[in-house]
Tab-separated table of C-alpha atoms and ligand atoms in Angstrom:
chain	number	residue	atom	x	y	z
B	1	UNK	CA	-50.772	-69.908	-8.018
B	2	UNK	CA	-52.328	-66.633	-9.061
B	3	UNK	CA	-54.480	-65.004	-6.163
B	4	UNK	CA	-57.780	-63.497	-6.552
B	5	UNK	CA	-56.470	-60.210	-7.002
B	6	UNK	CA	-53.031	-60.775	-8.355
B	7	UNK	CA	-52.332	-58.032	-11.119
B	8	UNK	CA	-55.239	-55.776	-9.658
B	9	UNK	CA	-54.576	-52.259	-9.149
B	10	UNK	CA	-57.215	-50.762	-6.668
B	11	UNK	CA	-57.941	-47.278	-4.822
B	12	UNK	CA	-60.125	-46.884	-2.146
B	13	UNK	CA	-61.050	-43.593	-0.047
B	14	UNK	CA	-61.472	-43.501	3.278
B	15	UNK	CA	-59.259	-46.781	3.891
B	16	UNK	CA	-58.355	-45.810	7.373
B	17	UNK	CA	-62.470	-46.878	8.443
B	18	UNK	CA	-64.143	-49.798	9.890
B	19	UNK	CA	-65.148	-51.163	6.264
B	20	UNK	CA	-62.418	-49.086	4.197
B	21	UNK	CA	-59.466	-50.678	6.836
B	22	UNK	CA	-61.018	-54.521	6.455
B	23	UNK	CA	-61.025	-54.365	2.430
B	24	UNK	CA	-57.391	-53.177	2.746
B	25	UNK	CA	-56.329	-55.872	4.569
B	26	UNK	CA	-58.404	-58.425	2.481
B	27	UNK	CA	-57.365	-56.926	-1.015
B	28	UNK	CA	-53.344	-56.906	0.046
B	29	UNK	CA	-54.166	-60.809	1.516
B	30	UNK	CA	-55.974	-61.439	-2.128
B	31	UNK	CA	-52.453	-59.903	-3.973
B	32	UNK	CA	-53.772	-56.271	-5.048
B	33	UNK	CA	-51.576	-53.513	-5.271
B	34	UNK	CA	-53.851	-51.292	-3.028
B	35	UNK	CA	-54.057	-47.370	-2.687
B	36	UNK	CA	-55.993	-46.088	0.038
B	37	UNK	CA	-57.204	-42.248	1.102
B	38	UNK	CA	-57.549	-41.125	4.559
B	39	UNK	CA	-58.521	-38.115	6.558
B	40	UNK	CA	-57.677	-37.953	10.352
B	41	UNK	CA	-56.418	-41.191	11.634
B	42	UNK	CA	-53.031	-41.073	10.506
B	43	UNK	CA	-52.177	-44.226	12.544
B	44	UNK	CA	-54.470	-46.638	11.296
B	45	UNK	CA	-52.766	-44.843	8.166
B	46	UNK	CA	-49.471	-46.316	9.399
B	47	UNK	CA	-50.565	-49.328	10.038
B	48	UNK	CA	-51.998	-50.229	6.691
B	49	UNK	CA	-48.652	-49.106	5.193
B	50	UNK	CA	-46.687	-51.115	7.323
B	51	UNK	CA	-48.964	-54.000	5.792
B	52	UNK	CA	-48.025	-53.126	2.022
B	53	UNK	CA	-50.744	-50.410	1.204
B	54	UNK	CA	-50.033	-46.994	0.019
B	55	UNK	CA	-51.764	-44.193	1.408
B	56	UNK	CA	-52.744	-40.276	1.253
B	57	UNK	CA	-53.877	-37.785	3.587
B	58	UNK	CA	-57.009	-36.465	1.197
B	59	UNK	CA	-59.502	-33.894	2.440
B	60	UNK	CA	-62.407	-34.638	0.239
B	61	UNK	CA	-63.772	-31.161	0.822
B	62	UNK	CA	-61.285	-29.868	-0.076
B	63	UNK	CA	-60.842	-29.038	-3.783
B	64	UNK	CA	-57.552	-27.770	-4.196
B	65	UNK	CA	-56.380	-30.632	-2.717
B	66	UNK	CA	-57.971	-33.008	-4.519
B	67	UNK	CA	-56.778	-31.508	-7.671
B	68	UNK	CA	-52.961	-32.045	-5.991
B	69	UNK	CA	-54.166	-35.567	-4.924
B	70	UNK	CA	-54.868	-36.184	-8.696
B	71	UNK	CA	-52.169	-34.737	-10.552
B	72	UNK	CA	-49.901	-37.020	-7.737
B	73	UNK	CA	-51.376	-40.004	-8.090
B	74	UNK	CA	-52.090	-39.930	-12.371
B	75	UNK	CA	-48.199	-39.255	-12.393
B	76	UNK	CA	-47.908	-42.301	-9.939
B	77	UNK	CA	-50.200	-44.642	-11.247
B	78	UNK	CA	-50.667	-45.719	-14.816
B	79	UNK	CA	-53.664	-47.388	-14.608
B	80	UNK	CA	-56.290	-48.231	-12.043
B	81	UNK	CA	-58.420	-50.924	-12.247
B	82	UNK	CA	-60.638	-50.333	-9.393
B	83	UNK	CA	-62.064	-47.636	-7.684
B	84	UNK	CA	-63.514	-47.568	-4.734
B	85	UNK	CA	-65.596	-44.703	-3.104
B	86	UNK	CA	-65.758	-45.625	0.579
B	87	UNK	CA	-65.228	-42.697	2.550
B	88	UNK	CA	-68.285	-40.991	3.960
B	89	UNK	CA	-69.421	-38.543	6.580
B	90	UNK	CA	-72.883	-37.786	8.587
B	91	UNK	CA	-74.681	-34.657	10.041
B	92	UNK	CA	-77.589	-35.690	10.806
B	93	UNK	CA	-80.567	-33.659	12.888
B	94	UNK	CA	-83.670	-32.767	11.576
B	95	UNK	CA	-83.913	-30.410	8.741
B	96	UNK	CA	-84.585	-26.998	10.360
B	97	UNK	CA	-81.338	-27.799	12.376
B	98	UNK	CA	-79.060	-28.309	9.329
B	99	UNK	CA	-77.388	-25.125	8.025
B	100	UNK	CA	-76.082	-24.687	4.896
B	101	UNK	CA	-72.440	-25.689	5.957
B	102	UNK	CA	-73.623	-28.853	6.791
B	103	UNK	CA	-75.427	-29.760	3.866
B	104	UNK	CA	-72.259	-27.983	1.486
B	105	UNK	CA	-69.803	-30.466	3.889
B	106	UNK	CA	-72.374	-33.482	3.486
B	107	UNK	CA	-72.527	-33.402	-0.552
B	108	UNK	CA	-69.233	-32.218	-0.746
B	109	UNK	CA	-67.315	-35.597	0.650
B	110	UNK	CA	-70.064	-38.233	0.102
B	111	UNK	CA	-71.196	-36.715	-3.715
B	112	UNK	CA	-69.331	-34.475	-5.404
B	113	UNK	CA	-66.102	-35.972	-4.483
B	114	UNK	CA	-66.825	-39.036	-5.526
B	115	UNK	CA	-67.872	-37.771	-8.817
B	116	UNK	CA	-64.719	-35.300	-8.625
B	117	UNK	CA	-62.304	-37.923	-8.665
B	118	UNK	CA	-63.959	-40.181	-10.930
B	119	UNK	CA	-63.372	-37.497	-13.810
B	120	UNK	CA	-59.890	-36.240	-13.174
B	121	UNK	CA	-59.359	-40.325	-12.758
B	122	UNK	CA	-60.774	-41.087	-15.608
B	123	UNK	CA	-57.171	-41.576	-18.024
B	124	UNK	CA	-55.999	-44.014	-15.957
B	125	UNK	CA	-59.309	-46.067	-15.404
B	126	UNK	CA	-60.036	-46.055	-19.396
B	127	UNK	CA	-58.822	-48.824	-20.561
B	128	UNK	CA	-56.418	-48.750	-23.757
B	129	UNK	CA	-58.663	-48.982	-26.810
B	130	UNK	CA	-58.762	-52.357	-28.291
B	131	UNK	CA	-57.632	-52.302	-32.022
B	132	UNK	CA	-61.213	-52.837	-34.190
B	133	UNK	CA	-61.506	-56.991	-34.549
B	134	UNK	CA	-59.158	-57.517	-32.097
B	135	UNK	CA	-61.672	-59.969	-30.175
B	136	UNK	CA	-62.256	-60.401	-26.885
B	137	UNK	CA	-61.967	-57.364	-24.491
B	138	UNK	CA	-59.519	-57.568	-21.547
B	139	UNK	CA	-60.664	-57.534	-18.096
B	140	UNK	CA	-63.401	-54.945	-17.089
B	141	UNK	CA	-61.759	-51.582	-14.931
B	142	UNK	CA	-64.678	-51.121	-12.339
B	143	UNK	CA	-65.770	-47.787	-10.457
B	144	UNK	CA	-67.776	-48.610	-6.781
B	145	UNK	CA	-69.773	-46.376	-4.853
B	146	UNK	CA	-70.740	-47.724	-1.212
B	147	UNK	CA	-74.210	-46.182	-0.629
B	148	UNK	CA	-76.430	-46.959	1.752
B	149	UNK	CA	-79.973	-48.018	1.629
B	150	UNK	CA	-81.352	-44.446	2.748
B	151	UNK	CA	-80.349	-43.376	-0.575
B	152	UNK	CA	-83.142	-45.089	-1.938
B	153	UNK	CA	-86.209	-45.419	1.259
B	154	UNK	CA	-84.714	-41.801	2.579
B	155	UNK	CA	-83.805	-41.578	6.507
B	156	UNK	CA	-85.169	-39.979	9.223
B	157	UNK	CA	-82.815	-36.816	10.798
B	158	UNK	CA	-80.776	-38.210	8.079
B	159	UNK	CA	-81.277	-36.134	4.887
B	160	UNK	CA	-78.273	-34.603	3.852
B	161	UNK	CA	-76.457	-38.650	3.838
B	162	UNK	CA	-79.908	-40.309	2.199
B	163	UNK	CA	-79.576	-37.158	-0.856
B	164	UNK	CA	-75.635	-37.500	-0.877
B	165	UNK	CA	-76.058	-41.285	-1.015
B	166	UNK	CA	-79.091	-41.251	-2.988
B	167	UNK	CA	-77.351	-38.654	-5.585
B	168	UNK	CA	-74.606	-41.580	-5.334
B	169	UNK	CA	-76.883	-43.972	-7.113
B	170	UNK	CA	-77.937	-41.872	-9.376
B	171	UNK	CA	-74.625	-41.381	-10.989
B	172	UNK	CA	-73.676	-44.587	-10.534
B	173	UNK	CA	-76.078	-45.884	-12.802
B	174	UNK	CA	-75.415	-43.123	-14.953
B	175	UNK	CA	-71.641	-43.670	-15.535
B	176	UNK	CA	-72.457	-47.479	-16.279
B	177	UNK	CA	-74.253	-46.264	-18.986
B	178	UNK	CA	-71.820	-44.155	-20.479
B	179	UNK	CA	-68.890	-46.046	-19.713
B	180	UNK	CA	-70.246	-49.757	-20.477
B	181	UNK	CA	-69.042	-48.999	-24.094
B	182	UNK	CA	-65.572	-48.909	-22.689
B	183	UNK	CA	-65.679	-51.858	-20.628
B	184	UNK	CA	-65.788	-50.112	-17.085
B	185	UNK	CA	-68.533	-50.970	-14.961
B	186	UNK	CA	-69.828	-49.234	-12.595
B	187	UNK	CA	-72.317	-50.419	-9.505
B	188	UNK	CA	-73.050	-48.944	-5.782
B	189	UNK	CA	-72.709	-51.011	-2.829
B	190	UNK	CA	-75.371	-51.136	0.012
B	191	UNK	CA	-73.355	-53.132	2.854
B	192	UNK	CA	-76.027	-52.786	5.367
B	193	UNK	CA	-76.046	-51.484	8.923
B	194	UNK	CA	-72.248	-51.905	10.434
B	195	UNK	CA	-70.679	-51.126	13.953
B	196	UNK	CA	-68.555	-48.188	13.207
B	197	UNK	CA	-67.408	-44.866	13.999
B	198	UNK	CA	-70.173	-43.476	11.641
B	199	UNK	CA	-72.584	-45.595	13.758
B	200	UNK	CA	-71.493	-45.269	16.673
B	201	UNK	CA	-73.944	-42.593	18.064
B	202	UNK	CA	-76.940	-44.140	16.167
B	203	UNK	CA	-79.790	-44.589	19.130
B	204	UNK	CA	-80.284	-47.732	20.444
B	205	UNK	CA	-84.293	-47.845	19.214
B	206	UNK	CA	-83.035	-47.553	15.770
B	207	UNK	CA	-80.443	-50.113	16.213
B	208	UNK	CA	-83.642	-52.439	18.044
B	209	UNK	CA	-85.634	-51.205	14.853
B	210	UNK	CA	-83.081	-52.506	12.666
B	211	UNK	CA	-82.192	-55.983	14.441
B	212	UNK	CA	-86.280	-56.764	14.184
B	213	UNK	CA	-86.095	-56.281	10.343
B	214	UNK	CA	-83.053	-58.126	9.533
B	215	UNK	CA	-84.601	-62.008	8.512
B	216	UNK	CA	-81.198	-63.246	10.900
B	217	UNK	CA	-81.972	-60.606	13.046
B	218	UNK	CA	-78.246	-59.653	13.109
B	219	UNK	CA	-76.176	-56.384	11.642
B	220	UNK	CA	-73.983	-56.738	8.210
B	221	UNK	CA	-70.258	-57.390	9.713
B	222	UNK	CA	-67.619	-55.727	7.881
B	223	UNK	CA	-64.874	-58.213	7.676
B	224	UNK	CA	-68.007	-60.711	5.294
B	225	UNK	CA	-68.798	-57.505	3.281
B	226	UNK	CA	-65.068	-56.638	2.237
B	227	UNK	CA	-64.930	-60.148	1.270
B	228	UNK	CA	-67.964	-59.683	-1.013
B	229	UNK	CA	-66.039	-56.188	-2.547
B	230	UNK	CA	-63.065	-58.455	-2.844
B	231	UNK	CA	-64.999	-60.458	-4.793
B	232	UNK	CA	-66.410	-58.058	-7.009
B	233	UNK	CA	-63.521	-56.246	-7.761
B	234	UNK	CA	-62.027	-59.529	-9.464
B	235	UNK	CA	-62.109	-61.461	-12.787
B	236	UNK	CA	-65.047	-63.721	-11.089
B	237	UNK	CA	-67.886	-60.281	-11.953
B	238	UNK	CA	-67.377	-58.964	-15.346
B	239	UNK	CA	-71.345	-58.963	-16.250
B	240	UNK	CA	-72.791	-56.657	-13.878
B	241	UNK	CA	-73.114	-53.023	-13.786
B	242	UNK	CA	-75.658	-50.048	-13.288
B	243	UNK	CA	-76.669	-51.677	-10.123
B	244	UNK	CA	-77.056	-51.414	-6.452
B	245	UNK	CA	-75.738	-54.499	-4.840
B	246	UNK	CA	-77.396	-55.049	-1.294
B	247	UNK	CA	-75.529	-56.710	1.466
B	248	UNK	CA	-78.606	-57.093	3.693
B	249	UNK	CA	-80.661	-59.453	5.613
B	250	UNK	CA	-83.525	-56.635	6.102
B	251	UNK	CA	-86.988	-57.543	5.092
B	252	UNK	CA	-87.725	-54.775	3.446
Q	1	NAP	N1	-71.754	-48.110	9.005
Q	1	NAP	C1	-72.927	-48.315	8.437
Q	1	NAP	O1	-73.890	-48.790	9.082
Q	1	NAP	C2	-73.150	-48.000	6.992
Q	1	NAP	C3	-74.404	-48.305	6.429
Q	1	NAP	C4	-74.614	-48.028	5.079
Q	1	NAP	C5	-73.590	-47.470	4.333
Q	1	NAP	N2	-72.392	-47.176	4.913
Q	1	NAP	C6	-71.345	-46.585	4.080
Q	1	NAP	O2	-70.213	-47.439	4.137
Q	1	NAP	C7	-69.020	-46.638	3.932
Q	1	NAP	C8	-68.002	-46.944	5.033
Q	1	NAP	O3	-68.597	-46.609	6.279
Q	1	NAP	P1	-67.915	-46.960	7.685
Q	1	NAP	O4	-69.040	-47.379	8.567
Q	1	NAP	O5	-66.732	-47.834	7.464
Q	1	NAP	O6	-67.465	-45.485	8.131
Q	1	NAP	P2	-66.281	-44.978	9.087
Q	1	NAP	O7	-65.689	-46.093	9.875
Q	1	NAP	O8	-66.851	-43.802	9.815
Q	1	NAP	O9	-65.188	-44.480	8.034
Q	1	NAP	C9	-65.359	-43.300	7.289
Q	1	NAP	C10	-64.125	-43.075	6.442
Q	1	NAP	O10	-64.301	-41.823	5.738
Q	1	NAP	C11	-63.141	-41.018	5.936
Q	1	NAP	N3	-63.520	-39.603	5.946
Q	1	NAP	C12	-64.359	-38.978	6.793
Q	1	NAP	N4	-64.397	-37.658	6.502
Q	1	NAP	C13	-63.553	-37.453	5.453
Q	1	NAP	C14	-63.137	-36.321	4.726
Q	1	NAP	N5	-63.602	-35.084	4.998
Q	1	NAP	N6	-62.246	-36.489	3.732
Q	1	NAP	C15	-61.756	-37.716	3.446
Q	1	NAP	N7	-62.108	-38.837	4.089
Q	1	NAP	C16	-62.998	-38.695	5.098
Q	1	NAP	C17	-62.583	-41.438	7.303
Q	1	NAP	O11	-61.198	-41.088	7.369
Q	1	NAP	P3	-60.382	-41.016	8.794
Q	1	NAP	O12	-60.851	-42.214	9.575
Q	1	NAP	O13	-58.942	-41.104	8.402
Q	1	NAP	O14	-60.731	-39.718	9.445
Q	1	NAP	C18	-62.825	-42.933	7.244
Q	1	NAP	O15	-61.763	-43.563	6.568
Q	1	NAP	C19	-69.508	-45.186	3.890
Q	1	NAP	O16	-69.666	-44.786	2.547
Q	1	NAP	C20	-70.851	-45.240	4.564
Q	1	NAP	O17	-71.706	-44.189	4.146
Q	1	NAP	C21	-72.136	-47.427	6.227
């Protein structure tokens, strides 16, 4: 019996994370073909491979390399039918502490690279034109961009991440537009506060804060919100797009 991915062909940056690592697992369990980027933890890297994924060491501040990334993987890959941008950074401080490197190395991985890739991507996402009167249109490619809610309410010492992630949004509901014609969609993720490396030095009043204004009073866990991705990235979503998909329990 088919799984939910079977016949799926799906990238995702930063795979070697807490949420990138637990789609990887879940899309290769679900029968995907799964391509994954990392930056520094080239044994997590290993580890995923050894599980069927196929990864790349990608600097995504790096231009040059990008442009090598996707020459490689356009020569490698046919077609795509997901992408997923995943892989993030954070400076945060208040803003008369951020210099300009921080705020060029903020928008450069969490914004322009995800917008980089998407366009030098682009051949193998589009789908092959369907001949006019054909009928029904195949199965929707689909472009993801995990954001974060701070895109949207802002965040305090956080405002390189909340412009990167709200600048996110922004195209992502701009590509759904333009692309909707040619049956890609295109939504950002929100999975909610998650225990992770990005997290990790996040003060515990915030974390308090956060607990008191999530309805379960609990955090998102990243194993339930890869499941969700897994979800959306097959046949059962082929009608939404230009949206930002919340996985929250916060009241507001
Ligand atoms: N955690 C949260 O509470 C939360 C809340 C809202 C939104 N999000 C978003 O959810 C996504 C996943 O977050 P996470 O918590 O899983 O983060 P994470 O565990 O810190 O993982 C970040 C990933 O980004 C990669 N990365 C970092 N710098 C990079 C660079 N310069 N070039 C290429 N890749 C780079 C890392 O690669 P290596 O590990 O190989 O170095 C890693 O795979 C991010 O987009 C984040 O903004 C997270």
């Amino acid at each position: 019996m088919d799984k939910l991915l079977s016949s799926k062909t799906i990238l995702i940056t930063g795979g070697t994370g807490r949420l990138g690592q637990a789609f990887v697992r879940k899309a290769l369990a679900a029968g995907a073909r799964v391509y994954f980027t990392y930056f520094q933890q080239a044994g997590e890297a290993r580890t995923l491979a050894q599980l069927g994924a196929e990864g790349f060491q990608l600097d995504l501040a790096d231009r040059p390399a990008m442009d090598r990334f996707a020459e490689m993987f356009k020569s490698q890959v046919p077609a795509l039918d997901v992408f997923i941008h995943n892989a993030a950074v954070s400076r945060d401080g208040m803003i008369q502490n951020m210099s300009e490197d921080d705020w060029n190395y903020v928008l450069n991985v969490n914004l322009k690279a995800p917008y980089y890739l998407t366009k030098e991507l682009l051949p193998v996402i589009l789908p092959l034109r369907q001949p006019k009167g054909a009928g029904k249109r195949g199965s929707p490619r689909k472009i993801f961009m995990v954001v974060s809610r701070m895109g949207l309410s802002g965040g305090y010492g956080a405002s390189l991440y909340a412009a990167a992630k709200g600048g996110l949004i922004g195209l992502a509901k701009s590509l759904a537009a333009e692309l909707g014609k040619r049956n890609i969609l295109v939504n950002a993720i929100n999975p909610g506060f998650m225990e992770s490396r990005m997290t990790e030095k996040v003060p515990q009043e915030v974390r308090e804060r956060c607990l008191q204004e999530s309805c379960l009073a609990s955090f998102s866990n990243p194993e339930e919100v890869a499941e969700f991705i897994v979800y959306l990235c097959s046949d059962q979503m082929t009608q939404v797009t230009g949206q930002v998909l919340h996985f929250e329990s916060r009241r507001n």
